[in-house]
PDB file of C-alpha atoms in Angstrom:
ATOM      1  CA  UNK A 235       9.086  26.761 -18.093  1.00  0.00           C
ATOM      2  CA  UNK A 236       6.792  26.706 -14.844  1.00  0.00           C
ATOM      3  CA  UNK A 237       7.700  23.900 -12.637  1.00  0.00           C
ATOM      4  CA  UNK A 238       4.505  21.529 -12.029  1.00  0.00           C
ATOM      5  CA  UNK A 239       5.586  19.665  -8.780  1.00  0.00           C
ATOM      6  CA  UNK A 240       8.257  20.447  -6.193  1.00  0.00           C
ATOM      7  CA  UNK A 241       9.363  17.403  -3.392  1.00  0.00           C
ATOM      8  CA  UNK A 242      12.455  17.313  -1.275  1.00  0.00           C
ATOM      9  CA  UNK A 243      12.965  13.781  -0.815  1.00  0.00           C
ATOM     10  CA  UNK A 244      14.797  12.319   2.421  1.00  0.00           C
ATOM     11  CA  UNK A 245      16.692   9.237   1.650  1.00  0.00           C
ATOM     12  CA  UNK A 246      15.674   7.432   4.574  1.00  0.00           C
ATOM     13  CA  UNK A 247      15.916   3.527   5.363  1.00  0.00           C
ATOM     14  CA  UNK A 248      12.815   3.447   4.074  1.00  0.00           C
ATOM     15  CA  UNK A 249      13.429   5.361   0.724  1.00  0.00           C
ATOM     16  CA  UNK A 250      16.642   3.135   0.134  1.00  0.00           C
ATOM     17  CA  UNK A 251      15.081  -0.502   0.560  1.00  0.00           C
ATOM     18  CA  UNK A 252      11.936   0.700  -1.731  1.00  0.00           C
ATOM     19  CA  UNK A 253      15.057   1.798  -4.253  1.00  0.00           C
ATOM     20  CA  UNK A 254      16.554  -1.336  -3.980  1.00  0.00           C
ATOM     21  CA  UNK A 255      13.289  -3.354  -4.460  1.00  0.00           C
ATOM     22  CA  UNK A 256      12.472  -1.676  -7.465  1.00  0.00           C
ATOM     23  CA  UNK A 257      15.365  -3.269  -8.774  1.00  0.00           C
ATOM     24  CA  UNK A 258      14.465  -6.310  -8.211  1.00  0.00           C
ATOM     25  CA  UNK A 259      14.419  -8.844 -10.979  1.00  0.00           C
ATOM     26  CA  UNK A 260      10.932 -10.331 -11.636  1.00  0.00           C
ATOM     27  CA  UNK A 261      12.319 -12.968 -13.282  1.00  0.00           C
ATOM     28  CA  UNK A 262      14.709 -14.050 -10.461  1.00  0.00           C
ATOM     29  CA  UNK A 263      11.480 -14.067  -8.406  1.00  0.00           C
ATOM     30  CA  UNK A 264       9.585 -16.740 -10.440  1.00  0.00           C
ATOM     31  CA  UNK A 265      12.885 -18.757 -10.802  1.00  0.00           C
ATOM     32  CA  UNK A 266      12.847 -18.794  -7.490  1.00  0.00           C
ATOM     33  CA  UNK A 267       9.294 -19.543  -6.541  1.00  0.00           C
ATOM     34  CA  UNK A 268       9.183 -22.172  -8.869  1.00  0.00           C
ATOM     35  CA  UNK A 269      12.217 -23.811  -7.586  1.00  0.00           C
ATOM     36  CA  UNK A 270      10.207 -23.738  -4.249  1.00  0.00           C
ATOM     37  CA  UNK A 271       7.296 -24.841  -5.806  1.00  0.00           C
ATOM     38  CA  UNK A 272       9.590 -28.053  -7.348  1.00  0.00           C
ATOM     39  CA  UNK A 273      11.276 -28.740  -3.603  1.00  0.00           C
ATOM     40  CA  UNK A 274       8.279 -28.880  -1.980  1.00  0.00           C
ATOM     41  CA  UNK A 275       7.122 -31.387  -4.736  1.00  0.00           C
ATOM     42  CA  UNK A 276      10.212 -33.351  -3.849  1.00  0.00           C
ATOM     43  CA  UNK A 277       9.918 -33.033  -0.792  1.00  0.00           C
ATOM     44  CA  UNK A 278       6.375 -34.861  -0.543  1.00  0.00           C
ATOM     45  CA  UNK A 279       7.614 -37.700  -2.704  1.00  0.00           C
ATOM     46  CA  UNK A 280      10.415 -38.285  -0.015  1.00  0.00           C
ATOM     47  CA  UNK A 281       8.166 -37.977   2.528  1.00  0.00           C
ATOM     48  CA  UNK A 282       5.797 -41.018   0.606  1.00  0.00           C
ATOM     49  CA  UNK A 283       9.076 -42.651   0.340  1.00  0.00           C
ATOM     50  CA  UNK A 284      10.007 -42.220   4.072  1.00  0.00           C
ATOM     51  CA  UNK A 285      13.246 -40.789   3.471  1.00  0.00           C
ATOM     52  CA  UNK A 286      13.219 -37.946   5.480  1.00  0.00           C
ATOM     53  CA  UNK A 287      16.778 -36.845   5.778  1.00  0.00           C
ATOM     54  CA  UNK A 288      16.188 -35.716   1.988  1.00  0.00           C
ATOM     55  CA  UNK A 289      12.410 -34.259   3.276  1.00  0.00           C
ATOM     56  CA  UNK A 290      14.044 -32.342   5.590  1.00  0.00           C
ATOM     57  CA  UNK A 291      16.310 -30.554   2.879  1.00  0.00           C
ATOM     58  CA  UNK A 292      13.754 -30.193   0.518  1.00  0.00           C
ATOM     59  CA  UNK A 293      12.014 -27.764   2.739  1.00  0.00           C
ATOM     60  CA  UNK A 294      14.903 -26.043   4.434  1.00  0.00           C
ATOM     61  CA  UNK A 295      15.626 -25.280   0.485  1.00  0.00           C
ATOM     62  CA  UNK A 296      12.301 -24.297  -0.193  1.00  0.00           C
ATOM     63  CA  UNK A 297      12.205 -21.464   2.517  1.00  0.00           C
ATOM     64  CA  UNK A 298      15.078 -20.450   1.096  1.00  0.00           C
ATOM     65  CA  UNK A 299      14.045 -20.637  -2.219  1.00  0.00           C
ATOM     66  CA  UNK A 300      10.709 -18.376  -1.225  1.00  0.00           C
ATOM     67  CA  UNK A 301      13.013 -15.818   1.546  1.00  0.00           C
ATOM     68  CA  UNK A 302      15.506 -14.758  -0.911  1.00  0.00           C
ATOM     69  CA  UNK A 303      13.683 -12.173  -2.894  1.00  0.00           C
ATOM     70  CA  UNK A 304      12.733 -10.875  -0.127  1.00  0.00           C
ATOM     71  CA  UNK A 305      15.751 -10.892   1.428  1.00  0.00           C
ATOM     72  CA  UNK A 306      18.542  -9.790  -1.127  1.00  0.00           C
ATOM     73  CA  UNK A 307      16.642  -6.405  -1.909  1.00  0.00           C
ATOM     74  CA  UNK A 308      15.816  -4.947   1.761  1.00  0.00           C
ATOM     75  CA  UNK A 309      19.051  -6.188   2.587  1.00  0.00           C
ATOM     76  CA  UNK A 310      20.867  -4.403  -0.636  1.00  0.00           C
ATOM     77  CA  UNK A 311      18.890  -1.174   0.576  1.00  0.00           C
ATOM     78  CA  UNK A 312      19.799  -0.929   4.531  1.00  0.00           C
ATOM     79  CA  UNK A 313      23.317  -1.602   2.902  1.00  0.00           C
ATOM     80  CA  UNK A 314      23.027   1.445   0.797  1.00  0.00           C
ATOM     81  CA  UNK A 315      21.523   3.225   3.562  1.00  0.00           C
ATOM     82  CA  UNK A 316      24.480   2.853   5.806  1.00  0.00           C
ATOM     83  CA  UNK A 317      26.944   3.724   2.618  1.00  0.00           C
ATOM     84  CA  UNK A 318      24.987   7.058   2.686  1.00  0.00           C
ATOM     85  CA  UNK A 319      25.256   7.723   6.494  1.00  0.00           C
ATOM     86  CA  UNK A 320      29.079   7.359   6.065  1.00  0.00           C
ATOM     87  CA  UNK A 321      29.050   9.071   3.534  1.00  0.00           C
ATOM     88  CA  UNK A 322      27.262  12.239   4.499  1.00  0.00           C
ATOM     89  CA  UNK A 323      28.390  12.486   8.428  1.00  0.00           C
ATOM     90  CA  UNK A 324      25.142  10.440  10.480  1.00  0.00           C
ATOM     91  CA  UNK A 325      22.684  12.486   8.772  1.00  0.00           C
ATOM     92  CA  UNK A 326      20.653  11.711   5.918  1.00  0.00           C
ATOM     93  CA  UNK A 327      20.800  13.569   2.808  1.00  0.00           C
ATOM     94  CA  UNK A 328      18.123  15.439   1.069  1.00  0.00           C
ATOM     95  CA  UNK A 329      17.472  15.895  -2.580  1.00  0.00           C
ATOM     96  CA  UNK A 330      15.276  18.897  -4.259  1.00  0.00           C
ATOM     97  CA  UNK A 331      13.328  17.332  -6.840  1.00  0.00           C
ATOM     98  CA  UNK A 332      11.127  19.596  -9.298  1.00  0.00           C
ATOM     99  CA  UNK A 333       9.577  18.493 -11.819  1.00  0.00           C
ATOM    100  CA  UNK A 334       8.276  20.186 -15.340  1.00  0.00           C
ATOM    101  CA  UNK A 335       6.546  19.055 -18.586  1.00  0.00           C
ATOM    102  CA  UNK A 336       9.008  17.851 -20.310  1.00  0.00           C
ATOM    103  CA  UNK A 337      12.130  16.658 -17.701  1.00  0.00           C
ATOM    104  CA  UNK A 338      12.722  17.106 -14.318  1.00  0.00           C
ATOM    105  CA  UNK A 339      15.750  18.571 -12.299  1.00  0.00           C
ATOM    106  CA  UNK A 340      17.096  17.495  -8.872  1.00  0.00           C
ATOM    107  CA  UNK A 341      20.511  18.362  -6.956  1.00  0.00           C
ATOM    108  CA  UNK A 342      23.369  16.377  -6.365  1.00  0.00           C
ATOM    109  CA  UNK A 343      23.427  15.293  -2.528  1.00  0.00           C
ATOM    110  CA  UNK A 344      27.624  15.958  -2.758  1.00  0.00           C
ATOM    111  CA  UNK A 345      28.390  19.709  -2.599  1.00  0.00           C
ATOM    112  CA  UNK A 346      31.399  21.041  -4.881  1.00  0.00           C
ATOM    113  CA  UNK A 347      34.494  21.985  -3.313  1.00  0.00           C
ATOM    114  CA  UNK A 348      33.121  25.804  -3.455  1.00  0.00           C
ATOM    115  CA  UNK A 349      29.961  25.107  -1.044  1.00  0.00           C
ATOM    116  CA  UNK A 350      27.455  24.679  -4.118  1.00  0.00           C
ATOM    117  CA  UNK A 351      25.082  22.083  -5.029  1.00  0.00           C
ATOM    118  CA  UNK A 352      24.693  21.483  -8.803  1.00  0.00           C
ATOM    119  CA  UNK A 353      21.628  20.235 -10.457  1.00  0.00           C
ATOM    120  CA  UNK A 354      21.321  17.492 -12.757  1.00  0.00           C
ATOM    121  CA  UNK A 355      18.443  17.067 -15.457  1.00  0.00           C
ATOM    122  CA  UNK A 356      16.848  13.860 -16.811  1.00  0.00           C
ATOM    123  CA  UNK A 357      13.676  13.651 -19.268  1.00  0.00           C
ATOM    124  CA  UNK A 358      10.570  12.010 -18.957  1.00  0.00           C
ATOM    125  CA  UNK A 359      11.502  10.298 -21.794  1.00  0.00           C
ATOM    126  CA  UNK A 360      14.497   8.476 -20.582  1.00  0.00           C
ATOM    127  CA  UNK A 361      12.305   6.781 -17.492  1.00  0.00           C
ATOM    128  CA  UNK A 362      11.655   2.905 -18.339  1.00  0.00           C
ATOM    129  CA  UNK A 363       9.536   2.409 -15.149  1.00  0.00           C
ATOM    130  CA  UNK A 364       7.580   3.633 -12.239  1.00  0.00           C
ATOM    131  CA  UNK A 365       7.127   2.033  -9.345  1.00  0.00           C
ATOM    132  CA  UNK A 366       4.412   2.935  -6.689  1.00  0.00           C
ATOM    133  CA  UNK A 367       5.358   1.871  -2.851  1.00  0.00           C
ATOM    134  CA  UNK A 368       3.524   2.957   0.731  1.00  0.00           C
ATOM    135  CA  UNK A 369       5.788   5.599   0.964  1.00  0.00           C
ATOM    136  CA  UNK A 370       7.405   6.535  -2.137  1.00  0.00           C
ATOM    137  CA  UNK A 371       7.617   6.236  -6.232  1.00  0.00           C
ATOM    138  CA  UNK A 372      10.876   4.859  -7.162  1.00  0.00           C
ATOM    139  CA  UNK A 373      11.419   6.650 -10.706  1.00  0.00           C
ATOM    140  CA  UNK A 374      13.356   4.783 -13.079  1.00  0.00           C
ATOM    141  CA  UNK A 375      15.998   6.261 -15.007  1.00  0.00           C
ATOM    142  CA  UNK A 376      17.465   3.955 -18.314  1.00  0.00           C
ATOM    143  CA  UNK A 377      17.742   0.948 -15.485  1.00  0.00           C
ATOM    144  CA  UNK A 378      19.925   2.370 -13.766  1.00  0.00           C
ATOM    145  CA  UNK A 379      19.430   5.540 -12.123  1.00  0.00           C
ATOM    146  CA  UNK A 380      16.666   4.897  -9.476  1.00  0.00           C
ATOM    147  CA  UNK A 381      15.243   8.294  -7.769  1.00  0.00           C
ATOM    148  CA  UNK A 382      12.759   7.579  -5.062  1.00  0.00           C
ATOM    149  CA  UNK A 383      10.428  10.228  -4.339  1.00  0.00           C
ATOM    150  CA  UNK A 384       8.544  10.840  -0.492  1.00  0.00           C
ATOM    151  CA  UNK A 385       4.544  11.201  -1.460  1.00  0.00           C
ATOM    152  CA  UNK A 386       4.511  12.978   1.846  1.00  0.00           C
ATOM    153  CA  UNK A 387       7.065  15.669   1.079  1.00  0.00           C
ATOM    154  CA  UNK A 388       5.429  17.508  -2.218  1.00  0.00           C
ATOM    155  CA  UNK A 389       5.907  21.349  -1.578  1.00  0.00           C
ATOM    156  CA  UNK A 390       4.303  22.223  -4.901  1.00  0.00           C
ATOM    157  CA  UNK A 391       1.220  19.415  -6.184  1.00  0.00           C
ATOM    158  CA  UNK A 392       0.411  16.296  -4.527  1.00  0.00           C
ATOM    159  CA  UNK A 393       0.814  12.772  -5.230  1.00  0.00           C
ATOM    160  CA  UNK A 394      -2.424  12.163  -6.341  1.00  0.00           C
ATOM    161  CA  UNK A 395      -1.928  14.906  -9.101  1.00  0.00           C
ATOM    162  CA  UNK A 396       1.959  13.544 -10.044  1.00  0.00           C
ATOM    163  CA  UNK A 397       0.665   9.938 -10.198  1.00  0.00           C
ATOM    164  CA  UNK A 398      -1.735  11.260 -12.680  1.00  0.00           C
ATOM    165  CA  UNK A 399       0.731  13.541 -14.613  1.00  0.00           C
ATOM    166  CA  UNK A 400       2.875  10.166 -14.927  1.00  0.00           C
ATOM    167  CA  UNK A 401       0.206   8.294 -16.319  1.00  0.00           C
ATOM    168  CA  UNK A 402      -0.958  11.564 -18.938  1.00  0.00           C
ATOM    169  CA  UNK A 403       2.639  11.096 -20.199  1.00  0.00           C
ATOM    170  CA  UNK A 404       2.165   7.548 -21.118  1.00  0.00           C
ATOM    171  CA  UNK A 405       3.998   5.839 -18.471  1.00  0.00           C
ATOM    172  CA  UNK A 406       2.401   3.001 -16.526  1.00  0.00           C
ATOM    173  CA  UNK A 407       2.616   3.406 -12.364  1.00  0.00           C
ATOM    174  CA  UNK A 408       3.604  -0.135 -11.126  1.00  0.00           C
ATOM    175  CA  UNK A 409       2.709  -0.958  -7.698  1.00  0.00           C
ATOM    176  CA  UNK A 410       5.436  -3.372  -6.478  1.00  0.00           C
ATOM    177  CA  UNK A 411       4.381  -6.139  -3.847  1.00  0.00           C
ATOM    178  CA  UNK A 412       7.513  -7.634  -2.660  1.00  0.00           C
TER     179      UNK A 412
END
């Protein structure tokens, strides 16, 4: 089978928050933003009240409230970031993605004892979403694998063609604003 796109994929800082925000909850989000939404309503009925000791904690709550999703992901992803610069000596590791009708194939960033890097296989039909960032698409793997993929770095295709593959196959290209 002729491989339709080719990328080698840095995980960079960058790579690793957009990987982390694409796990972010959307639910957890709203929560969130409506429990701003309900301080700030609290908030303006201590203010008619003139307590504002309770005004005051109302909105240091609702900044929270509205930070945190912002601030739990990019935070998750510099965190994995580091892990990987530990983990692979200062430098960060590349991945060989290609990608053919039916699955796609990428090696393991951890070489075997022997000096070889295996490839693993996943297929399209196993992805549960796509997500569509400045810099990358965060694939989606069964919730739990998440494979980010540089639009800059296609060796074979282009991003404009893969986004378009992705969407022949039926899968919807989210564009995450977070």
């Amino acid at each position: 089978m002729e491989a339709l796109f080719k990328n080698q994929t840095t995980f960079t800082k960058t790579a690793c928050i957009e990987a982390a925000l694409s796990a972010n909850k959307t639910y957890i989000s709203i929560l969130l933003f409506l429990s701003g939404v309900g301080l700030i309503h609290t908030g303006y009925t201590a203010y008619m009240i003139q307590e504002y000791t309770l005004l005051l904690c109302c909105m240091g709550g609702a900044i929270i409230a509205f930070v945190t999703p912002f601030y739990i992901y990019r935070s998750q992803g510099i965190k994995n970031y580091k892990s990987q610069l530990m983990l692979f000596e200062g430098s960060e590791p590349q991945v060989n993605i290609t990608i053919y009708e039916d699955y796609l194939t990428f090696n393991k960033c951890i070489s075997s004892i022997n000096g070889d890097k295996s490839e693993s296989s996943i297929k399209h039909d196993k992805i549960t979403a796509v997500y569509n960032f400045k810099e990358n698409f965060v694939i989606v793997y069964a919730n739990q694998i998440y494979l980010p993929i540089q639009k800059t770095e296609f060796t074979k295709g282009s991003s404009e063609d893969f986004k378009e593959f992705l969407l022949k196959k039926g899968m919807k290209v989210k564009r995450k604003i977070i």
